[in-house]
mmCIF file of C-alpha atoms in Angstrom:
data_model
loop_
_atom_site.group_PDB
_atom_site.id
_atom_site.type_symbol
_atom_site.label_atom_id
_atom_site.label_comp_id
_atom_site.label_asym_id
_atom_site.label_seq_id
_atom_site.Cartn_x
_atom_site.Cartn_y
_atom_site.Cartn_z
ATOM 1 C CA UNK U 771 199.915 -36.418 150.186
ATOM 2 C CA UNK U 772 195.947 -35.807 149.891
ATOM 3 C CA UNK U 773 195.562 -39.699 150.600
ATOM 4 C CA UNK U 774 197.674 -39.307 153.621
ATOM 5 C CA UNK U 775 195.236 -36.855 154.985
ATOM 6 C CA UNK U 776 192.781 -39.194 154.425
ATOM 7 C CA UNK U 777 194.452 -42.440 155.632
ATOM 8 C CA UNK U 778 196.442 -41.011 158.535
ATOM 9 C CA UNK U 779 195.213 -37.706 159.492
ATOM 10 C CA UNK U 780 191.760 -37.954 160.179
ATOM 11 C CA UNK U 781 192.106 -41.787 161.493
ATOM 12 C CA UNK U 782 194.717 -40.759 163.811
ATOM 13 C CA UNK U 783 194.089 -36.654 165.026
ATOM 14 C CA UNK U 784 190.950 -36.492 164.174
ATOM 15 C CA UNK U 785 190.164 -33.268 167.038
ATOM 16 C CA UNK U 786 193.375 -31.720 165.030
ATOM 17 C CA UNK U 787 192.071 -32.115 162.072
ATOM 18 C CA UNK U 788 188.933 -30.541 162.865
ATOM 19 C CA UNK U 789 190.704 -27.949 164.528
ATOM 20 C CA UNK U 790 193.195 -27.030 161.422
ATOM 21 C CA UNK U 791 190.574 -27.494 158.714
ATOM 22 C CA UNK U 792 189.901 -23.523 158.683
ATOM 23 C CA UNK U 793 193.703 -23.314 157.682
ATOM 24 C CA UNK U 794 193.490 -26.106 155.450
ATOM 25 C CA UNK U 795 190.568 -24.768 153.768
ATOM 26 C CA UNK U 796 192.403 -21.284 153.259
ATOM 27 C CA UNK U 797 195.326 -22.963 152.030
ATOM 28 C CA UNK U 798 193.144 -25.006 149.674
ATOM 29 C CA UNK U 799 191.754 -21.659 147.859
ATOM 30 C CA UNK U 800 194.998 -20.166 147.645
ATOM 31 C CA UNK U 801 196.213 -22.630 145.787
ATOM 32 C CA UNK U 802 193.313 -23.105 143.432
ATOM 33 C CA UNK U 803 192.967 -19.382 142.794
ATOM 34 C CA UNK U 804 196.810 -19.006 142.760
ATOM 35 C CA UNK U 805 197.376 -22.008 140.377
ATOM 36 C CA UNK U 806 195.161 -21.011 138.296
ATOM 37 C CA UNK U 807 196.674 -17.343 137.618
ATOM 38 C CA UNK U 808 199.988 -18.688 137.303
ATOM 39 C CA UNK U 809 198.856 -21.186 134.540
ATOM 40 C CA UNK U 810 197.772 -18.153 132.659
ATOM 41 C CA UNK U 811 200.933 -16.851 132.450
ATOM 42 C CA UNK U 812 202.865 -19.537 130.825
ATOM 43 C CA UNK U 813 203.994 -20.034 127.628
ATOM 44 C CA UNK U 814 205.927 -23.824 128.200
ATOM 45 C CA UNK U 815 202.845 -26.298 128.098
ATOM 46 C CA UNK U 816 204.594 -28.579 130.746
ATOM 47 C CA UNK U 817 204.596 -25.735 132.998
ATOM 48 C CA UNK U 818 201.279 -24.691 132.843
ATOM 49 C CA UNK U 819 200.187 -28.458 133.492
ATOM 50 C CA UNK U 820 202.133 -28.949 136.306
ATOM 51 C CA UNK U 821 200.855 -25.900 137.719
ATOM 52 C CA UNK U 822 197.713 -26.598 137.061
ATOM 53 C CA UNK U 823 198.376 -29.862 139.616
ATOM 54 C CA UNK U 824 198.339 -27.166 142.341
ATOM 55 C CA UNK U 825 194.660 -26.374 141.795
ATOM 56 C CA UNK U 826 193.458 -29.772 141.269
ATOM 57 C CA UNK U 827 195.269 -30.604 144.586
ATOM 58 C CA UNK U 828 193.329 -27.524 146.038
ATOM 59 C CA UNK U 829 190.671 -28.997 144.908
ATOM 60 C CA UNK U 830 191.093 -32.161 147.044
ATOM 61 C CA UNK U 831 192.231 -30.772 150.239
ATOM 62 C CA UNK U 832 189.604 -28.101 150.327
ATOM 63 C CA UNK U 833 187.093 -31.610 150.191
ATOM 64 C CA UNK U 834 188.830 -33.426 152.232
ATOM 65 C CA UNK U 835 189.033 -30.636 155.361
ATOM 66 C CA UNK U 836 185.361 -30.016 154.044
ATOM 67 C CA UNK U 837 184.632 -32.500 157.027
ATOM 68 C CA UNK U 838 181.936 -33.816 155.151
ATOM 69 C CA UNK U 839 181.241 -37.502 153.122
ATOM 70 C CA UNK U 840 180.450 -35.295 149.910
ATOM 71 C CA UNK U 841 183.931 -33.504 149.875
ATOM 72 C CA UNK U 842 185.668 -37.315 151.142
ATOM 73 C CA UNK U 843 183.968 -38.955 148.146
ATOM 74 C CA UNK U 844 184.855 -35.734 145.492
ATOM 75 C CA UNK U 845 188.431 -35.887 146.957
ATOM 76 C CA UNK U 846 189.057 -40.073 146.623
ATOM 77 C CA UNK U 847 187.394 -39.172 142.790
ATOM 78 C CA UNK U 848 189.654 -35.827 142.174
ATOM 79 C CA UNK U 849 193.136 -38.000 143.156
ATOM 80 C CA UNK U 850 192.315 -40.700 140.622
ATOM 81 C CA UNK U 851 191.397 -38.250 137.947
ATOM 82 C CA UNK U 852 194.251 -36.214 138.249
ATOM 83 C CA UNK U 853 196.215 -38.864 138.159
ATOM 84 C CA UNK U 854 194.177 -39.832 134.688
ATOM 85 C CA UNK U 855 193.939 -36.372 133.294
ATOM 86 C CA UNK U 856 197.197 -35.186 134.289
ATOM 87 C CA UNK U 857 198.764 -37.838 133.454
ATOM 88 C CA UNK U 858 197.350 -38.283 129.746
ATOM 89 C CA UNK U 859 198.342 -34.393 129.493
ATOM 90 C CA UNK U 860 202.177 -34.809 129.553
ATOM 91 C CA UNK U 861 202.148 -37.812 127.773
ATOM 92 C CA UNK U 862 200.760 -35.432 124.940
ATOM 93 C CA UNK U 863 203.608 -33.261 125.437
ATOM 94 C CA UNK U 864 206.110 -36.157 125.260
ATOM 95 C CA UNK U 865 204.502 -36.958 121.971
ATOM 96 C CA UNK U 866 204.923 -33.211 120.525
ATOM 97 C CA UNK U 867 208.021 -32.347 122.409
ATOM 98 C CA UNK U 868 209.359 -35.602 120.243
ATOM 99 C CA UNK U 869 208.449 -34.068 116.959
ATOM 100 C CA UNK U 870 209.023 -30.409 117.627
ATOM 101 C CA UNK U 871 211.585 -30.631 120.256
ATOM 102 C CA UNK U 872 210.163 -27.633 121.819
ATOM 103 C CA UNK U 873 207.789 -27.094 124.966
ATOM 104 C CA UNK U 874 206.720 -23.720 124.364
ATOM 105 C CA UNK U 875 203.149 -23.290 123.197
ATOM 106 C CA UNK U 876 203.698 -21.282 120.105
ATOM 107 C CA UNK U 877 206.488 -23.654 118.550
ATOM 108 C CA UNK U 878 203.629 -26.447 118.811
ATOM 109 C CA UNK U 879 200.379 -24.277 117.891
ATOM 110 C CA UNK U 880 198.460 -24.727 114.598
ATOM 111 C CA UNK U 881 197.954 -28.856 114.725
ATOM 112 C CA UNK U 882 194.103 -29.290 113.714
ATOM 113 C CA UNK U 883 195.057 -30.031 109.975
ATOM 114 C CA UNK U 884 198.428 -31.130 110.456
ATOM 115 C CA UNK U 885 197.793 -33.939 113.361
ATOM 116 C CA UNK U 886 194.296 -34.441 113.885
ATOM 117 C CA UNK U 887 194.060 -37.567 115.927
ATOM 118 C CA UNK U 888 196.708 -35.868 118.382
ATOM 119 C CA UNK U 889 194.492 -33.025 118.845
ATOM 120 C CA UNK U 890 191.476 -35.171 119.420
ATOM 121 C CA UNK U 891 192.942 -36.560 122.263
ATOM 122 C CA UNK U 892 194.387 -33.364 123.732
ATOM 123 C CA UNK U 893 191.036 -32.078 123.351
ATOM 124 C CA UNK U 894 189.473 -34.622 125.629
ATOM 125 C CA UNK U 895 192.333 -34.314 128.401
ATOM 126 C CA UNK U 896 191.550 -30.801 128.488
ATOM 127 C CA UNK U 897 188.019 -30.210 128.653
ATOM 128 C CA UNK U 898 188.305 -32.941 131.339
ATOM 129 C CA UNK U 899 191.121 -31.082 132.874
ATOM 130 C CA UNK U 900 188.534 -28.321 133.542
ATOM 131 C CA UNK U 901 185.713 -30.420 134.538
ATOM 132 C CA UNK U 902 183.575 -30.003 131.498
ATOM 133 C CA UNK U 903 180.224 -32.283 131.985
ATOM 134 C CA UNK U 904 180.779 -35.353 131.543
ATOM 135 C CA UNK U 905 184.108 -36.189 131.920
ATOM 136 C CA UNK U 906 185.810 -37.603 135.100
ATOM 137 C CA UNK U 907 186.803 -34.832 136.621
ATOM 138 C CA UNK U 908 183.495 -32.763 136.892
ATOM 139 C CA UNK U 909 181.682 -35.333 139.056
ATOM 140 C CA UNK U 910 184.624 -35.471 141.416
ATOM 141 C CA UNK U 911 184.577 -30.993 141.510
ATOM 142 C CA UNK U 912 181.153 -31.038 142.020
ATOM 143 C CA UNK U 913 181.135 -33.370 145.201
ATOM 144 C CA UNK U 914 183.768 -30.603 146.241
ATOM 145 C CA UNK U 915 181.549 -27.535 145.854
ATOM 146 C CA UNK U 916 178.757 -28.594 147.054
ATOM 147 C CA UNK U 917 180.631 -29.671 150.156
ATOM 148 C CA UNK U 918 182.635 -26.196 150.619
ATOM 149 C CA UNK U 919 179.752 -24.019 149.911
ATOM 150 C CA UNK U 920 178.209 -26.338 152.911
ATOM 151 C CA UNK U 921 181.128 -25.293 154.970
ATOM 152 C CA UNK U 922 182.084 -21.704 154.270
ATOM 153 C CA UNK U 923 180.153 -19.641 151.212
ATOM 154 C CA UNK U 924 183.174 -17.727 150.295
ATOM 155 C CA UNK U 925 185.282 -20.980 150.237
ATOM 156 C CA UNK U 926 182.884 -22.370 147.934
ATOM 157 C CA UNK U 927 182.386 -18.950 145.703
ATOM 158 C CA UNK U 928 186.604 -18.431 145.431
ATOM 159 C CA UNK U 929 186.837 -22.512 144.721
ATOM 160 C CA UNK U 930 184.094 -22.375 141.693
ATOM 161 C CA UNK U 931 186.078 -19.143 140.747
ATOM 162 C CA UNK U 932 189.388 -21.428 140.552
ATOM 163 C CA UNK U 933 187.308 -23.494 138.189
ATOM 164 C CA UNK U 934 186.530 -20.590 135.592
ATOM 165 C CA UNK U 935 189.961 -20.023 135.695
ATOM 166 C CA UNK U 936 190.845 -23.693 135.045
ATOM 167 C CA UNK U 937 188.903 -23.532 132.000
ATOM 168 C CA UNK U 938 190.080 -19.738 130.799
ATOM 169 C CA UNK U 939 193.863 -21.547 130.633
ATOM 170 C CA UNK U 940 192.838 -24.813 129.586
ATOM 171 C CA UNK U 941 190.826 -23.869 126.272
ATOM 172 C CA UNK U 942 193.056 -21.036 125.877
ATOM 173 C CA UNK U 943 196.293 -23.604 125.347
ATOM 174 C CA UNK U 944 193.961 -25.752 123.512
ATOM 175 C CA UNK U 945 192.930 -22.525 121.464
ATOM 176 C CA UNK U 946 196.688 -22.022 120.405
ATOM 177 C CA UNK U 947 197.281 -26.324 119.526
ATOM 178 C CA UNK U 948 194.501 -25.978 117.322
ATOM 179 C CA UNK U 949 194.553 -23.084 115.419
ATOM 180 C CA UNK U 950 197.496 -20.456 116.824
ATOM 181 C CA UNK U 951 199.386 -20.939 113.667
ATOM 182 C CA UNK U 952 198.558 -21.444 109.721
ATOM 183 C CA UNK U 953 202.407 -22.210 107.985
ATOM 184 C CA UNK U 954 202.760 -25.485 107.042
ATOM 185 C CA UNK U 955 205.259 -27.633 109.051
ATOM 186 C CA UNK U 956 206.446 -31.516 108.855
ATOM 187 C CA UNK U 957 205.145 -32.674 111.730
ATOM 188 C CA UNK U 958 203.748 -36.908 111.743
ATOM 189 C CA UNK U 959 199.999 -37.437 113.268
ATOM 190 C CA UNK U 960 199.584 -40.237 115.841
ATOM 191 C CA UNK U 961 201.368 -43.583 115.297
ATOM 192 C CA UNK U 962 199.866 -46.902 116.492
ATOM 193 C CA UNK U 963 201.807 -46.984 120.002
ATOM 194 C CA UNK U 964 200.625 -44.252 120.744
ATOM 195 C CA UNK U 965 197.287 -44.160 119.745
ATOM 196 C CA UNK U 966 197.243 -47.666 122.104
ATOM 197 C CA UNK U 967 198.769 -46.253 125.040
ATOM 198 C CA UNK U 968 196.320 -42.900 125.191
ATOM 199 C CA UNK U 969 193.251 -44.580 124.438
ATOM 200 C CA UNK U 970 192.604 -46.337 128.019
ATOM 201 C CA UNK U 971 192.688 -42.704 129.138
ATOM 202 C CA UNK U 972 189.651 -41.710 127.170
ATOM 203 C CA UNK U 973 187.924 -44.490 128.297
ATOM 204 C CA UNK U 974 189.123 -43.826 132.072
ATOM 205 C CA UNK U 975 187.766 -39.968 131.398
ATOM 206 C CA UNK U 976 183.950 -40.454 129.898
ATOM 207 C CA UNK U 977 183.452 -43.937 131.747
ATOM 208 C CA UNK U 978 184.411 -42.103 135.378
ATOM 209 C CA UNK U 979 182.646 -39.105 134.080
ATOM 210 C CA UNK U 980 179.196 -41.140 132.736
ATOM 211 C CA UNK U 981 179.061 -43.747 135.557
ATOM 212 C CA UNK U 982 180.723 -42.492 138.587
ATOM 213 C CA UNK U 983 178.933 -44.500 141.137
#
């Protein structure tokens, strides 16, 4: 959909586009501010990542309707590292929901010393999820803000305020994998498929994030 605006809607209506961007741009906080409280209040991991989809797609409409090359450029970067980030995400649930069979945050809490290598990698996808420095998605967020605070201040302000929150749910789930729980469970660390198939992500993350030109 965010491409689409991209490829069709300012190509084709370019005066409507223009014209609607003050909507858009509305829209586009809402979301990021309103994603972002809702991802606070879940308990199923999948949930709160797919919610969290809502702000990142804020994210890339408010730079798109922007109207500016900055917030084009952070946009094109934000769709390809959501689709990264994201993407490596639930493929970490798949790989818990496997071995615990549950989705809920608690059930799967407590994994530094009993899976180490998974929480490694969920550790990456979700300091990346919230932009942290040096990952993908903080060069594409950055091209965003500096483009909305160019267009409207308080776009800009509520938008960098949907980023705090983005990292209050983020490192609070990845508080509770690592250390929400201390009983000692049966639960099997990484195996080599996949450790292959989530290690292109990592590289995706830092070499976006490190060399984004």
């Amino acid at each position: 959909g965010t491409y689409g605006f991209l490829r069709f809607c300012l190509p084709i209506t370019p005066q409507a586009s223009v014209y609607c961007a003050p909507v858009m741009i509305v829209l586009s906080v809402i979301g990021i501010i309103y994603g972002g409280f809702v991802c606070l209040s879940q308990t199923d991991m999948k949930k709160l990542i797919a919610y969290s989809s809502v702000a990142h797609m804020g994210f890339a409409t408010l730079g798109i309707f922007s109207m500016s090359l900055f917030g084009w450029q952070g946009s094109m970067l934000q769709m390809i590292n959501h689709g990264v980030t994201t993407g490596a995400l639930f493929l970490c649930v798949g790989i818990i929901y496997e071995r615990t069979h549950s989705r809920e945050i608690y059930d799967n809490a407590g994994l530094s010393k009993i899976a180490p290598a998974y929480v490694g990698f969920f550790g990456i996808f979700a300091v990346s999820s919230f932009a942290f420095p040096g990952t993908n998605n903080f060069v594409g967020e950055i091209y965003i803000l500096i483009s909305a605070f160019a267009r409207n201040k308080a776009a800009g302000f509520l938008a960098a305020l949907g980023a705090v929150l983005a990292a209050a749910y983020m490192l609070r789930l990845l508080k509770q994998i690592m250390w929400g729980r201390t009983d000692n469970r049966e639960i099997s660390d990484l195996n080599l498929r996949e450790w292959i198939y989530l290690a292109p992500f990592v590289v995706f993350i830092f070499w976006i994030g490190l060399f984004p030109q």
